[in-house]
mmCIF file of C-alpha atoms in Angstrom:
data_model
loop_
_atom_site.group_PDB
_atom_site.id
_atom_site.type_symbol
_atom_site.label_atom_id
_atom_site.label_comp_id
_atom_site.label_asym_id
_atom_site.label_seq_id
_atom_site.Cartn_x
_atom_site.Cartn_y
_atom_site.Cartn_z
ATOM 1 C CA UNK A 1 332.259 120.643 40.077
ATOM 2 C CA UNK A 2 331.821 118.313 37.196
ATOM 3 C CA UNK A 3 328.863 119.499 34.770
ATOM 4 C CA UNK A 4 326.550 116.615 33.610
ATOM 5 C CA UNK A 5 323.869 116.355 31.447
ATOM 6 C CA UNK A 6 321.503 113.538 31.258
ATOM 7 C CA UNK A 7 319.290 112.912 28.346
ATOM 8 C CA UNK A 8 316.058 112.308 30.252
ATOM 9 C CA UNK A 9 313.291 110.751 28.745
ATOM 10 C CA UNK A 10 311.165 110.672 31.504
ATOM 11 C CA UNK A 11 311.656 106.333 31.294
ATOM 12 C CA UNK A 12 313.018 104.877 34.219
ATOM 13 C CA UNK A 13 316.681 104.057 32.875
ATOM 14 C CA UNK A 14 317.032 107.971 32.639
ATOM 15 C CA UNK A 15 315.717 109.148 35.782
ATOM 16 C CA UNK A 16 318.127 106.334 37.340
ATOM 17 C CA UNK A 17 320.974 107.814 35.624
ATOM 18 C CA UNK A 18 320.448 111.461 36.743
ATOM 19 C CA UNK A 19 319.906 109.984 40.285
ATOM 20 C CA UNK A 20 323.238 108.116 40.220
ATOM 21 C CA UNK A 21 324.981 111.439 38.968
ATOM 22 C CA UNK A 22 323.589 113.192 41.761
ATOM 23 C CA UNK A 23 324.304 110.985 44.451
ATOM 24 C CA UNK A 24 327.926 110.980 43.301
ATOM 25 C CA UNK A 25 328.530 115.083 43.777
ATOM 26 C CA UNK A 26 328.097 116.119 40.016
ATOM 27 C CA UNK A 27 325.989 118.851 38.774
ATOM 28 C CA UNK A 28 323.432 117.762 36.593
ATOM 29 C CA UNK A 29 320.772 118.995 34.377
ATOM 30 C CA UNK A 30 317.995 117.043 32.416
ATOM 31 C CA UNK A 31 317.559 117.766 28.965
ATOM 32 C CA UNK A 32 314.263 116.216 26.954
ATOM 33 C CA UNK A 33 314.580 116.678 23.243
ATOM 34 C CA UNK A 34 310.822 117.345 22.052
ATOM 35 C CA UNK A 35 310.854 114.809 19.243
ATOM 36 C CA UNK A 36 307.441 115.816 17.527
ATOM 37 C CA UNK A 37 304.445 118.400 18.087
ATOM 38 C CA UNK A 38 301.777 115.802 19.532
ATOM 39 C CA UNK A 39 300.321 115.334 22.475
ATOM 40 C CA UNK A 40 302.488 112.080 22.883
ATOM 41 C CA UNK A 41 305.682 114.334 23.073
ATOM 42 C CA UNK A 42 304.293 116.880 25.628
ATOM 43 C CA UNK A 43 303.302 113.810 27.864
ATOM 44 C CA UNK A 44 307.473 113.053 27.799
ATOM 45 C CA UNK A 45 308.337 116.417 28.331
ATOM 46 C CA UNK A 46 305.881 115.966 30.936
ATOM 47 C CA UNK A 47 306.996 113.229 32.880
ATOM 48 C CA UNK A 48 310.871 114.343 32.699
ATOM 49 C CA UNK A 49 310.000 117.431 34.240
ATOM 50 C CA UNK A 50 308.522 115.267 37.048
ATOM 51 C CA UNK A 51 311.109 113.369 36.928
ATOM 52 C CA UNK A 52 313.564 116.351 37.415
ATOM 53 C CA UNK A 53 311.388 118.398 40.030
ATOM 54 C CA UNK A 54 311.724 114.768 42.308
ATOM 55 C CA UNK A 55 315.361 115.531 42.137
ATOM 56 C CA UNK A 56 315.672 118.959 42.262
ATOM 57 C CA UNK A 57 317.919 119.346 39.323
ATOM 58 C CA UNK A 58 317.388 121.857 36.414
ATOM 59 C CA UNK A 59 315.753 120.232 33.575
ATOM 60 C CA UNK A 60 315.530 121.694 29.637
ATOM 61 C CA UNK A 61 313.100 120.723 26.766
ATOM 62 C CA UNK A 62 314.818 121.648 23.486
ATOM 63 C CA UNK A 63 312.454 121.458 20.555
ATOM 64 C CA UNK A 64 313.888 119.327 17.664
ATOM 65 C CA UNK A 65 310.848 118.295 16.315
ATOM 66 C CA UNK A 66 311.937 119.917 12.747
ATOM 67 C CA UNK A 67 315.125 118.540 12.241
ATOM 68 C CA UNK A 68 313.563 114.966 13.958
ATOM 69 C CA UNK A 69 311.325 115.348 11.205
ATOM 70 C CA UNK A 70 313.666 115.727 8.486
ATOM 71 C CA UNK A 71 316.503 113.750 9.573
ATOM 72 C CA UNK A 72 314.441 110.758 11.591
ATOM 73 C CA UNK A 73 310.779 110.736 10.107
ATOM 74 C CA UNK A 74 312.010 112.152 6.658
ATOM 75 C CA UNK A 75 314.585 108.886 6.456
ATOM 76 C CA UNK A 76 312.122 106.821 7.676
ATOM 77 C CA UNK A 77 309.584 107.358 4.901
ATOM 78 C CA UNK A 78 312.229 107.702 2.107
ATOM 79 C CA UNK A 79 313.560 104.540 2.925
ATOM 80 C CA UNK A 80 309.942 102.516 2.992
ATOM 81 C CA UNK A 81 309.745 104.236 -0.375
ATOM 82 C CA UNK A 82 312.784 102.229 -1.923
ATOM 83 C CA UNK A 83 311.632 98.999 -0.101
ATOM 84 C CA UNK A 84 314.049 99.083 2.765
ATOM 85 C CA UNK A 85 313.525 99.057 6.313
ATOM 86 C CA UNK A 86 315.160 101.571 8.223
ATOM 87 C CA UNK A 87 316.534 101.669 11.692
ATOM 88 C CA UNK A 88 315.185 104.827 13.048
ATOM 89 C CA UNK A 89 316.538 104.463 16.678
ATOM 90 C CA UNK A 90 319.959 103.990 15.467
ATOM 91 C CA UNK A 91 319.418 107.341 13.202
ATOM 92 C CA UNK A 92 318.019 109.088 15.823
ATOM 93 C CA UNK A 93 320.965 108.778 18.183
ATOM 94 C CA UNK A 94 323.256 109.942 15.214
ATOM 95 C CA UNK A 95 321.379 112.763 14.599
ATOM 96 C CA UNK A 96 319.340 113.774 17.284
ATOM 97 C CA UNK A 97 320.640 112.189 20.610
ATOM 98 C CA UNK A 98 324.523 112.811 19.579
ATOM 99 C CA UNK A 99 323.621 115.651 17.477
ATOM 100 C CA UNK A 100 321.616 118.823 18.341
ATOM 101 C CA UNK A 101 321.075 117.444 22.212
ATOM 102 C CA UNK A 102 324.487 116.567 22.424
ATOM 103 C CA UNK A 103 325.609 120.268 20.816
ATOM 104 C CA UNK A 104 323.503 122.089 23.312
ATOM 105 C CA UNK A 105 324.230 119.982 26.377
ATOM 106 C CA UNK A 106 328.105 120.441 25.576
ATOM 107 C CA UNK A 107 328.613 124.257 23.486
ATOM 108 C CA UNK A 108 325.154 125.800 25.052
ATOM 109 C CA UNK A 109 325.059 124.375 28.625
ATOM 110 C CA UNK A 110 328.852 124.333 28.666
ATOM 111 C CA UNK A 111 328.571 120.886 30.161
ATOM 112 C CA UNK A 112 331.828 118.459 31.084
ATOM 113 C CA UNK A 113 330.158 115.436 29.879
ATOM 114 C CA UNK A 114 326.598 114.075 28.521
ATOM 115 C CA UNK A 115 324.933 110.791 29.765
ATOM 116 C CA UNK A 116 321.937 108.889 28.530
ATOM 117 C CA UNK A 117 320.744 105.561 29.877
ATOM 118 C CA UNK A 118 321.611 103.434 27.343
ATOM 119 C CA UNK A 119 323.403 99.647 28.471
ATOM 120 C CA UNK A 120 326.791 100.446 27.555
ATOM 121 C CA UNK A 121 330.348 100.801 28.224
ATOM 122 C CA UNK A 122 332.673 102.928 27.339
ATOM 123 C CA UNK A 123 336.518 101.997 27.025
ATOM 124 C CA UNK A 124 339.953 102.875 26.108
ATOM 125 C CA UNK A 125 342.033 100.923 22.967
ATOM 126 C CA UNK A 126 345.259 102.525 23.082
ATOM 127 C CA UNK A 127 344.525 106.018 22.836
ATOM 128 C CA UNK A 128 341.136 105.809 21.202
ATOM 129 C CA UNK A 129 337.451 105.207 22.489
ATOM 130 C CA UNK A 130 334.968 102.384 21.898
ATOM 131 C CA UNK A 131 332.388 100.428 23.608
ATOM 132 C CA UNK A 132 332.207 97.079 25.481
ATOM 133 C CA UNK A 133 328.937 94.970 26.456
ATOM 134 C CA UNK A 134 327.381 96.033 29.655
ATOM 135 C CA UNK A 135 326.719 93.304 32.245
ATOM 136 C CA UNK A 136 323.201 92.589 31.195
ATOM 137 C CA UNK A 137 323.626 91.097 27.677
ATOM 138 C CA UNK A 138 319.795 91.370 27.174
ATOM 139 C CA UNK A 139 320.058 94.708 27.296
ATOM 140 C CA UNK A 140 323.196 95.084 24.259
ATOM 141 C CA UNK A 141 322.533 98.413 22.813
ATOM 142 C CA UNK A 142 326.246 99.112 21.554
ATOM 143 C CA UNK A 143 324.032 98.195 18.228
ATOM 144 C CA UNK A 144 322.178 101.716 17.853
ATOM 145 C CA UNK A 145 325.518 103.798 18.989
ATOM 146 C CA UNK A 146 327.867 102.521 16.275
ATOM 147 C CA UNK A 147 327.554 105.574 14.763
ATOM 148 C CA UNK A 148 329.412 107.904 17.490
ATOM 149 C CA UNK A 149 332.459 109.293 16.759
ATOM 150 C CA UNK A 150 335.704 109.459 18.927
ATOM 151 C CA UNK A 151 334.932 112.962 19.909
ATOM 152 C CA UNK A 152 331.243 112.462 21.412
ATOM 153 C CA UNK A 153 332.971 109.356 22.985
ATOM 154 C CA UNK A 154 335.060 111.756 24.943
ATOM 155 C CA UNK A 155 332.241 113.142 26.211
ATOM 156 C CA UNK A 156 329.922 110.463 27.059
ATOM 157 C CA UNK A 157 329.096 108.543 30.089
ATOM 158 C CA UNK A 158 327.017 105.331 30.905
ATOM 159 C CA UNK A 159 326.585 104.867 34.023
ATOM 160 C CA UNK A 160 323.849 101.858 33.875
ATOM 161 C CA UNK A 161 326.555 99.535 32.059
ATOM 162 C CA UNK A 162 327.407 97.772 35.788
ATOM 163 C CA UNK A 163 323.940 96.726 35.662
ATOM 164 C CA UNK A 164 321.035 94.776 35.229
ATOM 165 C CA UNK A 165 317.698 96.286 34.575
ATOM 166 C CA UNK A 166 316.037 94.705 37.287
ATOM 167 C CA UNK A 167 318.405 96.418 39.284
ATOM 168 C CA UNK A 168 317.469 99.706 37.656
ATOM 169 C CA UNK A 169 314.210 99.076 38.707
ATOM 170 C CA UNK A 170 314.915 98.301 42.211
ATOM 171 C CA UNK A 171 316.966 101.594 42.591
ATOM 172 C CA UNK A 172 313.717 104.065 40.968
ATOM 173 C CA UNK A 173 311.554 102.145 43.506
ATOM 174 C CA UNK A 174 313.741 102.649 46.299
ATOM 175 C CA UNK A 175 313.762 105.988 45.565
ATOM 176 C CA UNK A 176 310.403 106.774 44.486
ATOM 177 C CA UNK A 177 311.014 107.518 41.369
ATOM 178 C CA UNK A 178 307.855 109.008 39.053
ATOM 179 C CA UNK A 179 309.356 106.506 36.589
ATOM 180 C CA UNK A 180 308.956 103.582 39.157
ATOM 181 C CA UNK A 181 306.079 101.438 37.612
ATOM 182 C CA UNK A 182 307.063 102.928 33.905
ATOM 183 C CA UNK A 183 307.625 100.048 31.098
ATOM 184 C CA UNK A 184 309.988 99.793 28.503
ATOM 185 C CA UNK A 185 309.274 101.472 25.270
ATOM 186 C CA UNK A 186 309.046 99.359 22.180
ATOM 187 C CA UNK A 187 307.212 100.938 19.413
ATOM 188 C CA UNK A 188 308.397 103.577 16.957
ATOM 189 C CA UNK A 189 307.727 107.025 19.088
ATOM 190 C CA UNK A 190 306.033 108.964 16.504
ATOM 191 C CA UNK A 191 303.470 106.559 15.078
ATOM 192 C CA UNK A 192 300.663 106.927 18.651
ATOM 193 C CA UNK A 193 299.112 103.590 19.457
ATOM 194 C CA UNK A 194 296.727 102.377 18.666
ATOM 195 C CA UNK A 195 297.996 103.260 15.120
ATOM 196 C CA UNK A 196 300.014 100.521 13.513
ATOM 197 C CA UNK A 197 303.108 100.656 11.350
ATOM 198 C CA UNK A 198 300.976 99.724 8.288
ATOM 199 C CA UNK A 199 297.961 102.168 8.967
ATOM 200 C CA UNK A 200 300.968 104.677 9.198
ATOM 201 C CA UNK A 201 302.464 103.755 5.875
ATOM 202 C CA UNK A 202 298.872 103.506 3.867
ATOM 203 C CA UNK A 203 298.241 107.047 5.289
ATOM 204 C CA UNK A 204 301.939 107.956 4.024
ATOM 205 C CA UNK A 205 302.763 106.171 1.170
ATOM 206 C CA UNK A 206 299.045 105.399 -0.239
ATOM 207 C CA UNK A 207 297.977 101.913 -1.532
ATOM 208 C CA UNK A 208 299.249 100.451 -4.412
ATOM 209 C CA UNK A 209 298.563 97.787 -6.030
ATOM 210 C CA UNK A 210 301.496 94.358 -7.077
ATOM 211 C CA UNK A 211 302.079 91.682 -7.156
ATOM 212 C CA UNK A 212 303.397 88.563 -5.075
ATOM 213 C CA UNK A 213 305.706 86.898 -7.448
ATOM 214 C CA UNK A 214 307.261 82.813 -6.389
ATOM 215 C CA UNK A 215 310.916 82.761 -6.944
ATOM 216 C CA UNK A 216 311.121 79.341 -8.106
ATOM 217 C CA UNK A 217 308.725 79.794 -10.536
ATOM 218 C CA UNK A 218 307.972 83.116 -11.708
ATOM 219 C CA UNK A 219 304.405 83.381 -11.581
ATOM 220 C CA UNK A 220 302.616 85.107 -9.992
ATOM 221 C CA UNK A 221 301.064 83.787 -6.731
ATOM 222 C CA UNK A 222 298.602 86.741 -5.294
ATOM 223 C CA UNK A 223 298.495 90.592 -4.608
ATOM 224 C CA UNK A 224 299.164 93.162 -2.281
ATOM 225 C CA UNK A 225 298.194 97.028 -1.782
ATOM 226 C CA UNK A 226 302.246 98.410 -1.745
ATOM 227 C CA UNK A 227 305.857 96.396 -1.029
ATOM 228 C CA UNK A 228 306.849 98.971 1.212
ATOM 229 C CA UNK A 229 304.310 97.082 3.991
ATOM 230 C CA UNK A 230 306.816 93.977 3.886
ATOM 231 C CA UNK A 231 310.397 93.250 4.740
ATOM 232 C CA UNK A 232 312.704 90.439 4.197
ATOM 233 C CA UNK A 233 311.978 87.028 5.946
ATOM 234 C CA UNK A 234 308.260 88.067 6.645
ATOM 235 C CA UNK A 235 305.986 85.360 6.933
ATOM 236 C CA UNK A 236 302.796 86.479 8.777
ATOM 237 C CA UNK A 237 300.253 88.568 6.618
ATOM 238 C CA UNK A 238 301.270 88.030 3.200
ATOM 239 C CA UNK A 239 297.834 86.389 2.900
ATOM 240 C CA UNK A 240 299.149 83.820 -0.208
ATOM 241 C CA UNK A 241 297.277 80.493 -0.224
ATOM 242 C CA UNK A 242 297.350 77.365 -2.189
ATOM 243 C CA UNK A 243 300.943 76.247 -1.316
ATOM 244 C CA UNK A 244 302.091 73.164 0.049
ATOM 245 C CA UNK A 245 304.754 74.617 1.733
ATOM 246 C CA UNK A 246 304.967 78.313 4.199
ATOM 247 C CA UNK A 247 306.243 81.174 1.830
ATOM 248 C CA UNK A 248 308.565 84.313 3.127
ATOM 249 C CA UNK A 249 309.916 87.376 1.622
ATOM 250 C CA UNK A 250 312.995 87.020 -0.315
ATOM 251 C CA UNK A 251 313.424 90.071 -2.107
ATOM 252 C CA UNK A 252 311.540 93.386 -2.523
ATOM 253 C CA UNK A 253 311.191 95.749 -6.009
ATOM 254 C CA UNK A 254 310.146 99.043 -5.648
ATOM 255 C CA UNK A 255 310.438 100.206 -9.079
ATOM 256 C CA UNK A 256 307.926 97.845 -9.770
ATOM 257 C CA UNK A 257 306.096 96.917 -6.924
ATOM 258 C CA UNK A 258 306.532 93.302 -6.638
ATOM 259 C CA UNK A 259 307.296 91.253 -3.616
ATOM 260 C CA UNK A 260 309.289 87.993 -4.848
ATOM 261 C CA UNK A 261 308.649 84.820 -2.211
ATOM 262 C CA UNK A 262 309.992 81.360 -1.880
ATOM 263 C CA UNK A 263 310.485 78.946 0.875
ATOM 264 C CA UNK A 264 312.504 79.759 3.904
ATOM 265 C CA UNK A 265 315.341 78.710 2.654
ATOM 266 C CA UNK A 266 315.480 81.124 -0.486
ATOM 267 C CA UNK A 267 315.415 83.648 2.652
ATOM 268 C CA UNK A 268 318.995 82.769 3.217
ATOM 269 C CA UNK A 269 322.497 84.731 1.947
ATOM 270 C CA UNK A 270 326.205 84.061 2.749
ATOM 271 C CA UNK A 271 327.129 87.962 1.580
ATOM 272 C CA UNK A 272 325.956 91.731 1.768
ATOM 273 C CA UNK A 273 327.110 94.893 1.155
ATOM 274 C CA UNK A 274 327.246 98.163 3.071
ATOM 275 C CA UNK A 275 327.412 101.642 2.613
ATOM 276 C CA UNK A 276 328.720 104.319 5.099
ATOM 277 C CA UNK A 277 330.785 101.575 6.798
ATOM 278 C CA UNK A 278 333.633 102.419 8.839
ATOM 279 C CA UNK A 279 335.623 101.686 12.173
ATOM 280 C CA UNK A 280 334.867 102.808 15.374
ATOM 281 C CA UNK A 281 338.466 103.943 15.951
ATOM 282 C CA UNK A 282 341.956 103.269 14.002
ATOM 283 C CA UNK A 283 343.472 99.944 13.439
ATOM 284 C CA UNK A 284 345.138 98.811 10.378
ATOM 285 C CA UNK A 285 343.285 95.874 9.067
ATOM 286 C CA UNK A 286 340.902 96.146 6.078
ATOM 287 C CA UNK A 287 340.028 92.619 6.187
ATOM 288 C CA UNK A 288 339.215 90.727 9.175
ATOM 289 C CA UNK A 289 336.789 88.195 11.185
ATOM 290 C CA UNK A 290 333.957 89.474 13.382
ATOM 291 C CA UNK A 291 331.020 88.699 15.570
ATOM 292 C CA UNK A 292 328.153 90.401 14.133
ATOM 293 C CA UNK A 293 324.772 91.380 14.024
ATOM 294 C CA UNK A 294 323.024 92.125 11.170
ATOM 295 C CA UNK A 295 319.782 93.043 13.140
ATOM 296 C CA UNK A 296 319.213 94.168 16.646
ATOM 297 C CA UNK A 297 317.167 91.301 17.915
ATOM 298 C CA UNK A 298 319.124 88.008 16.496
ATOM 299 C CA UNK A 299 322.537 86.075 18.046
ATOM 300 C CA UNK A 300 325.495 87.078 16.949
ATOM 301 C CA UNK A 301 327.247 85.325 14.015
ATOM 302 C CA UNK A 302 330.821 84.845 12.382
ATOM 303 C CA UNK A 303 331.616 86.760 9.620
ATOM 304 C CA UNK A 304 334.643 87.974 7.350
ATOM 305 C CA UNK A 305 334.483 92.021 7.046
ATOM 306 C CA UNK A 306 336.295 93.634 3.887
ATOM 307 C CA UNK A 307 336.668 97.358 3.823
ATOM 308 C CA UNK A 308 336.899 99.548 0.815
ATOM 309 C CA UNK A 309 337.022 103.027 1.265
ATOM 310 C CA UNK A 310 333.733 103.704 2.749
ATOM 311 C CA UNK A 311 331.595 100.446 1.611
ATOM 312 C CA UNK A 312 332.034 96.721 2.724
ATOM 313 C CA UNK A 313 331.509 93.383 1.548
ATOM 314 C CA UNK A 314 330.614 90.884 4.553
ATOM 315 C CA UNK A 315 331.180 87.077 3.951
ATOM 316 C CA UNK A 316 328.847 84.475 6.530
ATOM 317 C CA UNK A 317 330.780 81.061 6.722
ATOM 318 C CA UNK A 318 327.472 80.096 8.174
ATOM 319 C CA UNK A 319 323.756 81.176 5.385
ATOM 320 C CA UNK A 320 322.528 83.892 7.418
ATOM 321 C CA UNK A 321 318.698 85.071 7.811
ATOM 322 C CA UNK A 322 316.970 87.763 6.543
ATOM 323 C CA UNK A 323 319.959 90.064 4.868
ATOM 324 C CA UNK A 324 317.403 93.123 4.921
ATOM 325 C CA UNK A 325 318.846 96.495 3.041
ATOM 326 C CA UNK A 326 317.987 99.123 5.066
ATOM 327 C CA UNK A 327 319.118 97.648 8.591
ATOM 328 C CA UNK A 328 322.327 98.129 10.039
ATOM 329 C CA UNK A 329 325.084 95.466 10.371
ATOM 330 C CA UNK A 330 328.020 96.264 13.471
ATOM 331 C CA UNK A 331 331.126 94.373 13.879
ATOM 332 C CA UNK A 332 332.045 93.157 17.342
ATOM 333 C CA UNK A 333 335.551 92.008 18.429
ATOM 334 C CA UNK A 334 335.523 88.304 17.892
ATOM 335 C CA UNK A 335 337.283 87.895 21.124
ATOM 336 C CA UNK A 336 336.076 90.203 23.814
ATOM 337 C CA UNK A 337 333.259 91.462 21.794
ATOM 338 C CA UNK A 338 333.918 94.895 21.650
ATOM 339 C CA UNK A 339 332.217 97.456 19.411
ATOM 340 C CA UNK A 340 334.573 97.663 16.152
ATOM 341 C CA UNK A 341 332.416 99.740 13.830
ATOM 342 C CA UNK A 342 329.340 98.685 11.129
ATOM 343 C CA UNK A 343 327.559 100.253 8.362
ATOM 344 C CA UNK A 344 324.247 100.224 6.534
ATOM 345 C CA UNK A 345 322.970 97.073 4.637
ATOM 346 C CA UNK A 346 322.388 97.710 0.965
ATOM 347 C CA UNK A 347 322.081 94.025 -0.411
#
């Protein structure tokens, strides 16, 4: 009998993936990584467990709270520190989700396969893996996975690709689910409400005082308490008066703690630069066109990808908002918008 092992979270688009595993004849076992030692994570480990007594399967809590900390938290910081904004979910699933869950389920558990509930789909180019939309484009998550490689590929399934979330929800209530009336998570897991992102960075980082510097003119224009609170294209909260005009975020300095702003448009760029790019799987071109996004929760765009080794230069035929170092930016087939690799913005 296949072996499967479902990364379950305790959410709803988990528990409907074991459910669909089981209803097809596999084995399967739950496995809840323990991201952190709070009372926030126990409450997960919690509601898996419920989630895994309901359907009678065996369910696992492995505790990788130290190298979350390191790897996820640890990045996170570092990079507010050098005035970028990271993309912990996307680092999580390289390192935690496809890394020391994915290990155990596969070399420990001596499972066939591991699933998660991510919106995905899994195909074949040739002889090599990648991923294609699933059928609910709202839910396009092939953003956070570019990182797997063709060997965790292999070994992955998606099963909730066919569908749409509302769907998903239909199916937990039908079944009584625990994770029935459960909503989708959208805050950073290890800062607890009713803690904010910049009450977590002031008890971090520490206030520091800069300044707000105008691009156009090169004075300066008001002060903060630490750039590391802002990112590029921010509008709200900068707390600058006595312009004519709405200012953003154009460019952040951490060696010296200024945040440079100008009018929207100065939030513009037609090029970046990444680090740690690379292809999802083989094929000969260096230097090609691509859909892409350059941040999870914008359209896609055109753009001209040039490889170089292990960095890339992308070229926007169209100005393009908010190039933020520290994000990621994944390449899409311009024609059937498969996943075709990405890497991490740098300027």
């Amino acid at each position: 009998m296949t072996k499967v092992a479902v990364a379950l979270s305790g959410g709803v688009d988990s528990s409907v993936t074991a459910l669909l595993f089981k209803q097809k004849g596999y084995e399967v076992v739950g496995i809840t990584g323990k991201m952190t030692n709070s009372p926030s994570a126990e409450l997960v480990c919690q509601n898996a467990k419920a989630v895994a007594d309901k359907l009678g399967i065996k369910h696992y809590i492995l505790d990788v709270s130290e190298k979350f900390g390191n790897k996820v938290i640890g990045y996170f910081n570092k990079a507010y520190l050098k005035s970028e904004t990271p993309n912990p979910c996307a680092m999580c699933n390289k390192c935690i989700k496809w890394g020391a869950i994915f290990d155990y389920a596969i070399n420990e558990l001596c499972c066939d396969y591991f699933a998660t509930g991510h919106y995905a789909n899994i195909v074949k180019i040739g002889d090599y893996y990648t991923m294609a939309p699933a059928k609910d484009p709202r839910k396009d998550q092939l953003y956070f996975l570019f990182s797997l490689t063709q060997e965790q590929f292999s070994k992955t399934l998606f099963p909730l690709y066919e569908y749409e979330k509302s769907q998903i929800r239909e199916i937990a209530e039908k079944y009584d689910l625990p994770s029935k009336s459960a909503k989708d998570s959208q805050d950073i897991c290890f800062i607890p409400k009713p803690k904010t992102l910049k009450d977590y960075l002031f008890e971090t980082i520490g206030k520091k005082k800069g300044d707000f510097i105008n691009v156009e003119t090169g004075k300066k224009c008001g002060e903060h308490e630490g750039c590391f609170q802002y990112t590029i294209g921010q509008r709200k909260g900068l707390d600058i008066g006595g312009t004519p005009n709405p200012l953003y975020v154009v460019k952040i300095d951490s060696n010296t703690n200024t945040v440079f702003v100008g009018e929207k448009d100065k939030a513009y760029g037609t090029e970046l630069k990444l680090k740690n790019a690379h292809k999802t799987y083989p094929f000969e071109e260096n230097s090609f066109d691509v859909m892409t996004k350059i941040r999870y929760n914008m359209p896609f765009v055109k753009a001209h990808v040039e490889i170089y080794n292990d960095e890339a230069i992308m070229h926007f035929p169209e100005p393009v908002y908010s190039i933020t170092p520290g994000q990621a930016a994944v390449w899409y087939d311009i024609n059937d918008g498969h996943l075709l690799g990405g890497g991490w913005i740098v300027e």
